[in-house]
Tab-separated table of C-alpha atoms in Angstrom:
chain	number	residue	atom	x	y	z
A	1	MET	CA	0.000	0.000	0.000
A	2	GLU	CA	1.838	3.068	-1.313
A	3	LEU	CA	0.839	6.199	0.598
A	4	THR	CA	0.614	9.561	-1.145
A	5	GLU	CA	-1.513	12.667	-0.647
A	6	GLU	CA	-3.338	11.888	-3.888
A	7	ASN	CA	-4.509	8.405	-2.845
A	8	LEU	CA	-4.987	9.216	0.852
A	9	ASN	CA	-8.795	9.313	0.782
A	10	LYS	CA	-8.884	6.024	-1.117
A	11	ASN	CA	-6.593	4.366	1.418
A	12	ILE	CA	-8.607	5.770	4.330
A	13	MET	CA	-11.807	4.167	3.054
A	14	LYS	CA	-9.999	0.968	2.052
A	15	LEU	CA	-8.761	0.559	5.619
A	16	ALA	CA	-11.709	2.023	7.524
A	17	LEU	CA	-14.648	0.180	5.968
A	18	PRO	CA	-13.476	-3.345	6.910
A	19	VAL	CA	-12.568	-2.142	10.425
A	20	ALA	CA	-15.990	-0.537	10.842
A	21	LEU	CA	-17.702	-3.743	9.731
A	22	GLU	CA	-15.403	-5.849	11.920
A	23	ASN	CA	-16.104	-3.838	15.032
A	24	LEU	CA	-19.798	-3.666	14.282
A	25	LEU	CA	-19.676	-7.454	14.201
A	26	HIS	CA	-17.617	-7.549	17.404
A	27	MET	CA	-20.256	-5.477	19.132
A	28	ALA	CA	-22.940	-7.703	17.659
A	29	VAL	CA	-21.412	-10.584	19.643
A	30	PHE	CA	-22.182	-8.711	22.878
A	31	ILE	CA	-25.524	-7.422	21.627
A	32	ALA	CA	-26.547	-10.931	20.563
A	33	ASP	CA	-25.981	-12.253	24.086
A	34	ILE	CA	-28.154	-9.492	25.551
A	35	LEU	CA	-30.878	-9.944	22.918
A	36	ILE	CA	-30.998	-13.684	23.513
A	37	VAL	CA	-30.962	-13.635	27.321
A	38	GLY	CA	-33.333	-10.646	27.308
A	39	ARG	CA	-36.124	-13.163	26.762
A	40	LEU	CA	-35.210	-14.733	30.124
A	41	GLY	CA	-35.893	-11.556	32.164
A	42	THR	CA	-34.216	-8.472	33.677
A	43	ALA	CA	-31.842	-10.303	36.054
A	44	PRO	CA	-30.212	-12.368	33.256
A	45	VAL	CA	-29.668	-9.180	31.220
A	46	ALA	CA	-27.995	-7.500	34.200
A	47	ALA	CA	-25.909	-10.630	34.904
A	48	VAL	CA	-24.607	-10.992	31.345
A	49	GLY	CA	-23.985	-7.246	31.137
A	50	LEU	CA	-22.029	-7.071	34.392
A	51	ALA	CA	-20.065	-10.290	33.827
A	52	GLY	CA	-19.409	-9.282	30.240
A	53	ALA	CA	-18.076	-5.958	31.522
A	54	LEU	CA	-15.064	-7.694	33.072
A	55	SER	CA	-14.374	-9.549	29.818
A	56	PHE	CA	-14.526	-6.234	27.996
A	57	ILE	CA	-12.217	-4.599	30.539
A	58	ILE	CA	-9.589	-7.308	30.155
A	59	SER	CA	-9.860	-7.142	26.382
A	60	MET	CA	-9.336	-3.379	26.401
A	61	ILE	CA	-6.343	-3.517	28.751
A	62	PHE	CA	-4.579	-6.143	26.676
A	63	SER	CA	-5.582	-4.512	23.412
A	64	ALA	CA	-3.352	-1.717	24.663
A	65	LEU	CA	-0.439	-4.148	24.601
A	66	ASN	CA	-1.061	-4.337	20.877
A	67	VAL	CA	-0.671	-0.580	20.442
A	68	GLY	CA	3.069	-1.211	20.316
A	69	THR	CA	2.502	-4.108	17.909
A	70	THR	CA	0.491	-2.001	15.474
A	71	ALA	CA	2.898	0.939	15.671
A	72	LEU	CA	6.024	-1.172	15.093
A	73	VAL	CA	4.502	-3.305	12.339
A	74	ALA	CA	3.232	-0.160	10.591
A	75	ARG	CA	6.626	1.588	10.894
A	76	SER	CA	8.401	-1.504	9.537
A	77	ILE	CA	6.011	-1.820	6.593
A	78	GLY	CA	6.364	1.903	5.855
A	79	ALA	CA	10.154	1.516	5.880
A	80	LYS	CA	9.924	-1.579	3.578
A	81	GLU	CA	11.258	-3.919	6.314
A	82	LYS	CA	8.819	-6.849	6.051
A	83	GLU	CA	10.931	-9.379	7.939
A	84	GLU	CA	11.214	-7.061	10.937
A	85	ALA	CA	7.415	-6.688	10.909
A	86	GLU	CA	7.095	-10.488	10.976
A	87	ARG	CA	9.513	-10.792	13.877
A	88	VAL	CA	7.545	-8.178	15.844
A	89	ALA	CA	4.354	-10.110	15.073
A	90	GLY	CA	5.868	-13.350	16.396
A	91	GLN	CA	6.928	-11.781	19.680
A	92	SER	CA	3.483	-10.216	20.073
A	93	ILE	CA	1.821	-13.625	19.787
A	94	PHE	CA	4.296	-14.990	22.353
A	95	LEU	CA	3.373	-12.251	24.842
A	96	SER	CA	-0.361	-12.738	24.343
A	97	VAL	CA	-0.064	-16.453	25.111
A	98	ILE	CA	1.952	-15.843	28.299
A	99	LEU	CA	-0.457	-13.166	29.537
A	100	GLY	CA	-3.472	-15.330	28.706
A	101	LEU	CA	-2.079	-18.176	30.803
A	102	ILE	CA	-1.830	-15.786	33.753
A	103	ILE	CA	-5.151	-13.959	33.415
A	104	SER	CA	-7.546	-16.858	32.694
A	105	PRO	CA	-7.154	-18.692	36.049
A	106	LEU	CA	-7.200	-15.442	38.029
A	107	VAL	CA	-10.569	-14.382	36.629
A	108	PHE	CA	-11.970	-17.921	36.899
A	109	PHE	CA	-11.267	-18.246	40.610
A	110	PHE	CA	-12.314	-14.695	41.548
A	111	ALA	CA	-15.412	-14.450	39.338
A	112	GLU	CA	-17.954	-14.404	42.175
A	113	LYS	CA	-15.938	-11.929	44.256
A	114	PHE	CA	-15.791	-9.521	41.315
A	115	LEU	CA	-19.559	-9.490	40.905
A	116	ILE	CA	-20.095	-9.032	44.650
A	117	ALA	CA	-17.583	-6.158	44.664
A	118	MET	CA	-19.652	-4.492	41.931
A	119	SER	CA	-22.616	-4.274	44.342
A	120	ALA	CA	-24.671	-6.646	42.200
A	121	GLU	CA	-27.857	-8.031	43.738
A	122	TYR	CA	-27.950	-11.696	44.791
A	123	ASP	CA	-29.738	-13.091	41.725
A	124	VAL	CA	-27.355	-11.230	39.405
A	125	VAL	CA	-24.345	-12.766	41.206
A	126	VAL	CA	-25.840	-16.274	41.019
A	127	LEU	CA	-26.477	-15.999	37.270
A	128	GLY	CA	-23.344	-14.032	36.360
A	129	THR	CA	-20.725	-16.186	38.123
A	130	PRO	CA	-21.001	-19.275	35.859
A	131	TYR	CA	-21.093	-17.014	32.781
A	132	LEU	CA	-17.886	-15.274	33.824
A	133	LYS	CA	-16.123	-18.526	34.731
A	134	ILE	CA	-16.871	-20.083	31.362
A	135	ILE	CA	-15.673	-17.188	29.196
A	136	SER	CA	-12.617	-16.603	31.408
A	137	SER	CA	-11.474	-20.146	30.615
A	138	PHE	CA	-10.994	-19.023	27.013
A	139	PHE	CA	-9.416	-15.594	27.569
A	140	ILE	CA	-6.118	-16.837	26.137
A	141	LEU	CA	-7.872	-17.338	22.796
A	142	ARG	CA	-9.414	-13.891	23.029
A	143	LEU	CA	-5.974	-12.318	23.519
A	144	ILE	CA	-4.569	-14.193	20.526
A	145	ILE	CA	-7.460	-12.903	18.418
A	146	LEU	CA	-6.810	-9.313	19.531
A	147	THR	CA	-3.083	-9.606	18.833
A	148	GLY	CA	-3.557	-11.189	15.422
A	149	SER	CA	-6.003	-8.464	14.413
A	150	ALA	CA	-3.542	-5.763	15.506
A	151	ILE	CA	-0.765	-7.362	13.439
A	152	PHE	CA	-2.821	-7.404	10.259
A	153	ARG	CA	-4.070	-3.843	10.767
A	154	GLY	CA	-0.546	-2.538	11.257
A	155	ALA	CA	0.399	-4.192	7.963
A	156	GLY	CA	-2.531	-2.498	6.220
A	157	ASP	CA	-4.749	-5.595	5.970
A	158	THR	CA	-8.034	-4.778	7.701
A	159	ARG	CA	-10.062	-7.284	5.652
A	160	THR	CA	-8.713	-10.415	7.377
A	161	PRO	CA	-9.872	-9.410	10.906
A	162	MET	CA	-13.268	-8.477	9.441
A	163	VAL	CA	-13.757	-11.900	7.810
A	164	MET	CA	-12.672	-13.629	11.015
A	165	THR	CA	-15.161	-11.634	13.077
A	166	LEU	CA	-17.986	-12.395	10.650
A	167	VAL	CA	-17.354	-16.111	11.045
A	168	MET	CA	-17.113	-15.790	14.837
A	169	ASN	CA	-20.368	-13.871	14.982
A	170	CYS	CA	-22.300	-16.493	13.059
A	171	VAL	CA	-20.922	-19.237	15.297
A	172	ASN	CA	-21.747	-17.271	18.456
A	173	VAL	CA	-25.369	-16.555	17.515
A	174	VAL	CA	-26.081	-20.119	16.406
A	175	PHE	CA	-24.594	-21.859	19.453
A	176	SER	CA	-25.941	-19.289	21.931
A	177	CYS	CA	-29.487	-19.813	20.685
A	178	LEU	CA	-29.094	-23.589	20.737
A	179	LEU	CA	-27.635	-23.676	24.253
A	180	VAL	CA	-29.642	-20.907	25.936
A	181	PHE	CA	-33.034	-22.331	24.899
A	182	GLY	CA	-32.118	-26.023	24.472
A	183	ILE	CA	-33.002	-26.244	20.778
A	184	GLY	CA	-32.448	-29.351	18.639
A	185	GLY	CA	-31.497	-31.701	21.424
A	186	PHE	CA	-28.936	-29.372	23.014
A	187	PRO	CA	-29.212	-28.859	26.814
A	188	ARG	CA	-31.067	-25.749	28.017
A	189	LEU	CA	-28.294	-23.837	29.830
A	190	GLU	CA	-29.893	-20.339	29.788
A	191	VAL	CA	-27.278	-17.714	30.818
A	192	ALA	CA	-24.428	-20.248	30.800
A	193	GLY	CA	-25.423	-21.177	27.244
A	194	ALA	CA	-24.654	-17.641	26.072
A	195	ALA	CA	-21.179	-17.946	27.594
A	196	TRP	CA	-20.545	-21.223	25.778
A	197	GLY	CA	-21.671	-19.711	22.481
A	198	THR	CA	-19.158	-16.880	22.886
A	199	SER	CA	-16.402	-19.300	23.950
A	200	ILE	CA	-16.899	-21.541	20.918
A	201	ALA	CA	-16.637	-18.434	18.747
A	202	TYR	CA	-13.289	-17.644	20.415
A	203	MET	CA	-12.021	-21.107	19.436
A	204	ILE	CA	-12.920	-20.507	15.806
A	205	GLY	CA	-11.399	-17.003	15.798
A	206	ALA	CA	-8.054	-18.078	17.268
A	207	SER	CA	-7.810	-20.958	14.794
A	208	PHE	CA	-8.439	-18.525	11.939
A	209	ILE	CA	-5.680	-16.179	13.153
A	210	PHE	CA	-3.118	-18.992	13.335
A	211	TYR	CA	-4.082	-20.232	9.891
A	212	LYS	CA	-3.599	-16.789	8.325
A	213	LEU	CA	-0.339	-15.995	10.126
A	214	LEU	CA	1.192	-19.309	9.080
A	215	ASN	CA	-0.054	-19.051	5.486
A	216	ARG	CA	2.703	-18.047	3.063
A	217	LYS	CA	0.173	-16.154	0.926
A	218	SER	CA	-0.748	-13.743	3.773
A	219	ILE	CA	0.549	-10.167	3.887
A	220	LEU	CA	2.757	-11.280	6.816
A	221	THR	CA	3.931	-14.817	7.586
A	222	ILE	CA	5.454	-15.654	10.937
A	223	LYS	CA	7.851	-18.527	11.555
A	224	LEU	CA	7.869	-20.624	14.712
A	225	LYS	CA	11.295	-19.284	15.677
A	226	TYR	CA	9.838	-15.736	15.739
A	227	VAL	CA	7.249	-16.831	18.329
A	228	VAL	CA	9.199	-19.123	20.670
A	229	GLY	CA	11.478	-17.476	23.200
A	230	VAL	CA	12.136	-13.912	24.317
A	231	ARG	CA	13.759	-11.403	21.972
A	232	LYS	CA	14.655	-8.731	24.494
A	233	ALA	CA	15.255	-5.804	22.116
A	234	ARG	CA	11.926	-6.186	20.288
A	235	ILE	CA	9.927	-6.720	23.438
A	236	GLN	CA	11.497	-3.611	24.963
A	237	ARG	CA	10.548	-1.592	21.891
A	238	MET	CA	6.962	-2.837	22.087
A	239	LEU	CA	6.683	-2.252	25.815
A	240	ARG	CA	8.107	1.254	25.530
A	241	ILE	CA	5.003	2.143	23.526
A	242	SER	CA	2.565	-0.327	25.041
A	243	LEU	CA	3.150	0.139	28.783
A	244	PRO	CA	1.771	3.708	28.913
A	245	ALA	CA	-1.107	2.509	26.725
A	246	MET	CA	-1.727	-0.436	29.054
A	247	LEU	CA	-1.646	1.828	32.095
A	248	ASP	CA	-4.015	4.148	30.239
A	249	ALA	CA	-6.369	1.238	29.542
A	250	PHE	CA	-6.000	-0.115	33.084
A	251	LEU	CA	-6.913	3.243	34.611
A	252	THR	CA	-9.795	3.592	32.181
A	253	GLN	CA	-11.174	0.187	33.055
A	254	ILE	CA	-10.632	0.597	36.804
A	255	GLY	CA	-12.519	3.843	36.417
A	256	TYR	CA	-15.195	1.909	34.557
A	257	LEU	CA	-15.467	-0.568	37.429
A	258	PHE	CA	-16.081	2.278	39.862
A	259	PHE	CA	-18.443	3.794	37.330
A	260	MET	CA	-20.414	0.527	37.153
A	261	LYS	CA	-20.463	0.459	40.944
A	262	ILE	CA	-22.115	3.896	40.902
A	263	VAL	CA	-24.692	2.618	38.402
A	264	ALA	CA	-25.300	-0.523	40.486
A	265	ILE	CA	-26.181	1.661	43.496
A	266	LEU	CA	-29.306	2.688	41.584
A	267	GLY	CA	-30.552	-0.928	41.435
A	268	THR	CA	-31.182	-3.709	38.916
A	269	VAL	CA	-33.542	-1.639	36.726
A	270	ALA	CA	-30.939	1.099	36.256
A	271	LEU	CA	-28.219	-1.507	35.661
A	272	ALA	CA	-30.256	-3.277	32.980
A	273	ALA	CA	-31.199	0.040	31.343
A	274	HIS	CA	-27.549	1.115	31.351
A	275	GLN	CA	-26.450	-2.131	29.670
A	276	ILE	CA	-29.061	-1.768	26.922
A	277	ALA	CA	-28.226	1.898	26.271
A	278	LEU	CA	-24.510	1.121	26.302
A	279	ARG	CA	-24.927	-1.684	23.757
A	280	ILE	CA	-26.864	0.618	21.438
A	281	GLU	CA	-24.456	3.553	21.768
A	282	ALA	CA	-21.579	1.144	21.160
A	283	ILE	CA	-22.813	0.811	17.575
A	284	SER	CA	-21.544	4.364	17.014
A	285	PHE	CA	-18.189	3.456	18.572
A	286	MET	CA	-17.562	1.141	15.658
A	287	PRO	CA	-17.072	3.732	12.879
A	288	SER	CA	-15.165	6.105	15.160
A	289	TYR	CA	-12.917	3.248	16.253
A	290	ALA	CA	-12.483	2.274	12.605
A	291	PHE	CA	-11.149	5.730	11.776
A	292	ALA	CA	-8.943	5.599	14.871
A	293	VAL	CA	-7.397	2.317	13.696
A	294	THR	CA	-7.042	3.692	10.170
A	295	THR	CA	-5.333	6.812	11.484
A	296	ALA	CA	-2.926	4.735	13.583
A	297	THR	CA	-1.954	2.613	10.569
A	298	LEU	CA	-1.552	5.567	8.191
A	299	VAL	CA	0.371	7.686	10.688
A	300	GLY	CA	2.669	4.781	11.585
A	301	GLN	CA	3.399	3.921	7.955
A	302	SER	CA	3.808	7.595	6.976
A	303	LEU	CA	6.317	8.204	9.767
A	304	GLY	CA	8.133	4.981	8.844
A	305	ALA	CA	8.471	6.346	5.311
A	306	GLY	CA	9.609	9.752	6.635
A	307	LYS	CA	6.428	11.563	5.473
A	308	ILE	CA	5.493	13.725	8.478
A	309	ASP	CA	3.174	16.052	6.532
A	310	LEU	CA	1.240	13.051	5.236
A	311	ALA	CA	0.891	11.738	8.801
A	312	ARG	CA	-0.577	15.082	9.885
A	313	LEU	CA	-2.923	15.184	6.911
A	314	SER	CA	-4.090	11.633	7.661
A	315	MET	CA	-5.251	12.704	11.122
A	316	ARG	CA	-7.179	15.703	9.792
A	317	ARG	CA	-8.861	13.842	6.933
A	318	ASN	CA	-9.927	10.969	9.169
A	319	CYS	CA	-11.328	13.395	11.730
A	320	LEU	CA	-13.449	15.225	9.158
A	321	ILE	CA	-14.953	11.990	7.863
A	322	ALA	CA	-15.530	10.669	11.393
A	323	LEU	CA	-17.362	13.844	12.431
A	324	THR	CA	-19.719	13.451	9.485
A	325	VAL	CA	-20.476	9.825	10.307
A	326	MET	CA	-20.902	10.425	14.043
A	327	GLY	CA	-23.239	13.340	13.349
A	328	PHE	CA	-25.464	10.871	11.517
A	329	PHE	CA	-25.478	8.544	14.532
A	330	ALA	CA	-26.349	11.456	16.823
A	331	LEU	CA	-29.425	12.110	14.711
A	332	ILE	CA	-30.397	8.425	14.796
A	333	PHE	CA	-30.080	8.291	18.595
A	334	LEU	CA	-32.230	11.386	19.039
A	335	THR	CA	-35.048	10.181	16.811
A	336	LEU	CA	-35.075	6.394	17.224
A	337	ALA	CA	-34.036	5.859	20.853
A	338	LYS	CA	-37.185	4.053	21.989
A	339	PRO	CA	-37.595	1.713	18.986
A	340	MET	CA	-33.926	0.710	19.285
A	341	ALA	CA	-34.260	-0.024	23.005
A	342	LYS	CA	-37.379	-2.117	22.352
A	343	LEU	CA	-35.274	-4.590	20.384
A	344	PHE	CA	-33.942	-5.888	23.717
A	345	HIS	CA	-37.442	-6.734	24.989
A	346	PRO	CA	-37.039	-4.734	28.219
A	347	GLU	CA	-39.716	-4.239	30.832
A	348	GLN	CA	-41.477	-0.857	30.670
A	349	ASP	CA	-39.435	0.958	33.327
A	350	VAL	CA	-36.191	-0.312	31.803
A	351	LEU	CA	-37.362	0.786	28.336
A	352	ALA	CA	-38.106	4.355	29.449
A	353	LEU	CA	-34.782	4.787	31.238
A	354	SER	CA	-32.634	3.234	28.501
A	355	SER	CA	-34.340	5.381	25.841
A	356	LEU	CA	-33.473	8.549	27.761
A	357	CYS	CA	-29.825	7.509	28.069
A	358	ILE	CA	-29.592	6.820	24.343
A	359	MET	CA	-30.812	10.370	23.628
A	360	ILE	CA	-28.201	11.792	25.998
A	361	ALA	CA	-25.557	9.739	24.167
A	362	ALA	CA	-26.333	11.717	21.011
A	363	LEU	CA	-24.772	14.808	22.628
A	364	GLU	CA	-21.325	13.252	22.955
A	365	GLN	CA	-20.937	11.886	19.429
A	366	PRO	CA	-18.923	14.800	17.909
A	367	ALA	CA	-16.506	14.872	20.870
A	368	LEU	CA	-16.173	11.093	20.700
A	369	ALA	CA	-15.242	11.287	16.998
A	370	ILE	CA	-12.540	13.909	17.566
A	371	PHE	CA	-10.989	12.087	20.500
A	372	MET	CA	-10.975	8.637	18.899
A	373	VAL	CA	-9.313	9.774	15.667
A	374	TYR	CA	-6.592	11.949	17.187
A	375	ALA	CA	-5.926	9.378	19.907
A	376	GLY	CA	-5.505	6.755	17.179
A	377	GLY	CA	-3.025	8.981	15.386
A	378	LEU	CA	-1.000	9.572	18.537
A	379	ARG	CA	-0.892	5.817	19.228
A	380	GLY	CA	0.291	5.166	15.681
A	381	ALA	CA	3.091	7.653	16.275
A	382	GLY	CA	3.969	6.024	19.600
A	383	ASP	CA	2.869	8.937	21.815
A	384	THR	CA	0.962	6.865	24.353
A	385	LEU	CA	2.226	8.842	27.356
A	386	SER	CA	0.191	11.939	26.474
A	387	LEU	CA	-2.953	9.833	26.155
A	388	MET	CA	-2.324	8.253	29.544
A	389	ILE	CA	-2.159	11.713	31.150
A	390	ILE	CA	-5.447	12.699	29.493
A	391	THR	CA	-7.032	9.505	30.868
A	392	VAL	CA	-5.851	10.173	34.421
A	393	VAL	CA	-7.185	13.726	34.414
A	394	GLY	CA	-10.433	12.800	32.650
A	395	THR	CA	-11.197	9.865	34.942
A	396	LEU	CA	-10.349	11.581	38.235
A	397	CYS	CA	-11.721	15.043	37.450
A	398	PHE	CA	-14.714	14.322	35.187
A	399	HIS	CA	-15.782	10.734	34.581
A	400	LEU	CA	-16.197	9.531	38.171
A	401	PRO	CA	-16.819	12.625	40.319
A	402	VAL	CA	-19.230	14.319	37.907
A	403	ALA	CA	-21.157	11.075	37.342
A	404	TYR	CA	-21.428	10.515	41.114
A	405	VAL	CA	-22.505	14.080	41.862
A	406	PHE	CA	-25.045	14.231	39.028
A	407	GLY	CA	-26.395	10.716	39.505
A	408	ILE	CA	-26.300	10.156	43.280
A	409	VAL	CA	-25.777	13.441	45.136
A	410	LEU	CA	-28.140	15.529	43.004
A	411	LYS	CA	-30.411	12.476	42.568
A	412	TRP	CA	-30.659	12.803	38.787
A	413	GLY	CA	-30.294	9.031	38.584
A	414	LEU	CA	-28.955	7.223	35.546
A	415	ALA	CA	-29.584	10.214	33.275
A	416	GLY	CA	-27.293	12.341	35.451
A	417	ILE	CA	-24.567	9.733	35.207
A	418	TRP	CA	-24.789	9.777	31.412
A	419	PHE	CA	-24.588	13.585	31.360
A	420	GLY	CA	-21.355	13.274	33.350
A	421	VAL	CA	-19.934	10.922	30.727
A	422	ALA	CA	-20.761	13.407	27.964
A	423	LEU	CA	-18.790	16.147	29.774
A	424	ASP	CA	-15.819	13.779	30.100
A	425	TRP	CA	-15.734	13.142	26.329
A	426	ILE	CA	-15.839	16.881	25.632
A	427	PHE	CA	-12.825	17.446	27.897
A	428	ARG	CA	-10.852	14.608	26.290
A	429	SER	CA	-11.536	15.814	22.756
A	430	ILE	CA	-10.222	19.286	23.605
A	431	ALA	CA	-7.153	17.865	25.361
A	432	VAL	CA	-6.159	15.571	22.486
A	433	CYS	CA	-6.415	18.444	19.995
A	434	VAL	CA	-4.036	20.483	22.141
A	435	ILE	CA	-1.547	17.587	22.229
A	436	PHE	CA	-1.734	17.299	18.438
A	437	LYS	CA	-1.007	21.004	18.003
A	438	LEU	CA	2.036	20.824	20.292
A	439	GLY	CA	3.592	18.319	17.863
A	440	ARG	CA	5.515	16.079	20.277
A	441	TRP	CA	4.223	13.017	18.411
A	442	ARG	CA	6.361	13.871	15.362
A	443	LYS	CA	9.642	13.366	17.226
A	444	ILE	CA	9.063	10.114	19.087
A	445	GLU	CA	11.540	7.299	18.396
A	446	VAL	CA	10.169	3.760	18.353
C-alpha cells in the first residue's frame, strides 16, 4: 500500500470500511448475548452485562499491549522492512499467550468476588458467576485474536480481521441460541449457554488467526522461531510504547469498574437500562474506532516512510470523515431511541430509562469522533504517554466525580450519570487536539 496525498482518501476508506464492519460485528457478539438472554428476564440481562463488563475490561487492557505491535509493524512496513514486521508479530503472539495463561485462572477463581464487589444483587451474582467462569477459561484465545487483528491492521490488511469476526459472529449466535433455549437436542443452559456460544466463537477465531499468520500467501507470515522465546530488544521496543497505553487502559477500566459500581447503586432496573443503552451507543463506537485504527496505521506507515506532513494530513482527513459519520449517529439516537431499546425486549421501566440515556448519548458523538481519531493517530506515532495523562485527568476530574454528583448526590439518577460521561468526552476531545497542536508526536523514536 503506497501512501501519497493523492490516494490518501482512497486508502482511508480501504482501511476504515473493513474495520468498521469488523467492530460492528464484534459489538454484535455482545448485543446478541443481551438480545438472547433478554427473553429470560431483567436479572439475566444484568448478569450478562455485568459479567461481560469484566471480559470487555480485560480485552481493552490487553488490546493496549497491541498498540506497540500495530505501531512497530506499521513503521516496519512503511520503511519496507517486512521481515522485521514479521519478527515483531511473532513476539506479540508470544506475549499474548503468556499473559493469557496468567489472566484466565485469576478471573476464573475470583469471578464471584468480582460481581459481589460491583454491588450486584444476589440473583445477578448467582447468574453471572457461571457465565464469567466459562468465558474466562478461554481468555487466552481472546488475547490471541486481539493480537492477530492488531498485526494485520498494522500491515494495512483490515479485511482479514473483518472476515474472522464475521465467522465468529455467526458461530456465536447459532450456538448461543441452541444452548440458551435447548433447541435441537442441546441442553437448556440459559445464561451459561450464552457464555458457551461466545467461547466456541473464540475457538474458531483463534484458529483462523493462526491459519492466516502461518499461510505463506498472507501479507505477513510468521515462523515458529519468531514466536518461541524472548527477543529482548523487540519486546522492549513494544513495551516502551505499550506500557503507557496499558496503564491508560487499566486506569480507564478501573474507572469503569467504579463507574459501574455507581450505576449498580441505583438498582437492577438502572443496571439493565444502562447495559441496553450502552450496547446501542456502542454501535456508534464502531465507525469512530475504525477511523482511529485507520489513522494509527496511516500515521505509523507515513512516519516509517519519513512523510510527516502526510501523517498530519491523515489525522485531519480521518477526523473530518468521522465527524460526518458520528453526526449521523447522533441524529439516529435522538429520533429512534425508543424503537432501538425495544429490540432488547425490556420491561417498561427499563425501556423508558434506557431510551433517555440513548438520547443523551447523542450529545457526545462529535466529541467522541474527535478524540478517537486523534488518539488513534498519537498511538500510531507512539505517543501513548500523552494519552495516559489525558485519561488520568479525565477519569479523576470528570468521569467519576461528575457522574457521582449528578447521579447520586443531586439524585438525577442514571440520566445524570450519562450527562457526566458526555462532559468527560468533551474534555478529552479538547485535550487531544491540544496535544496534536504541540507536535511532540512527530519526534518520538520507536
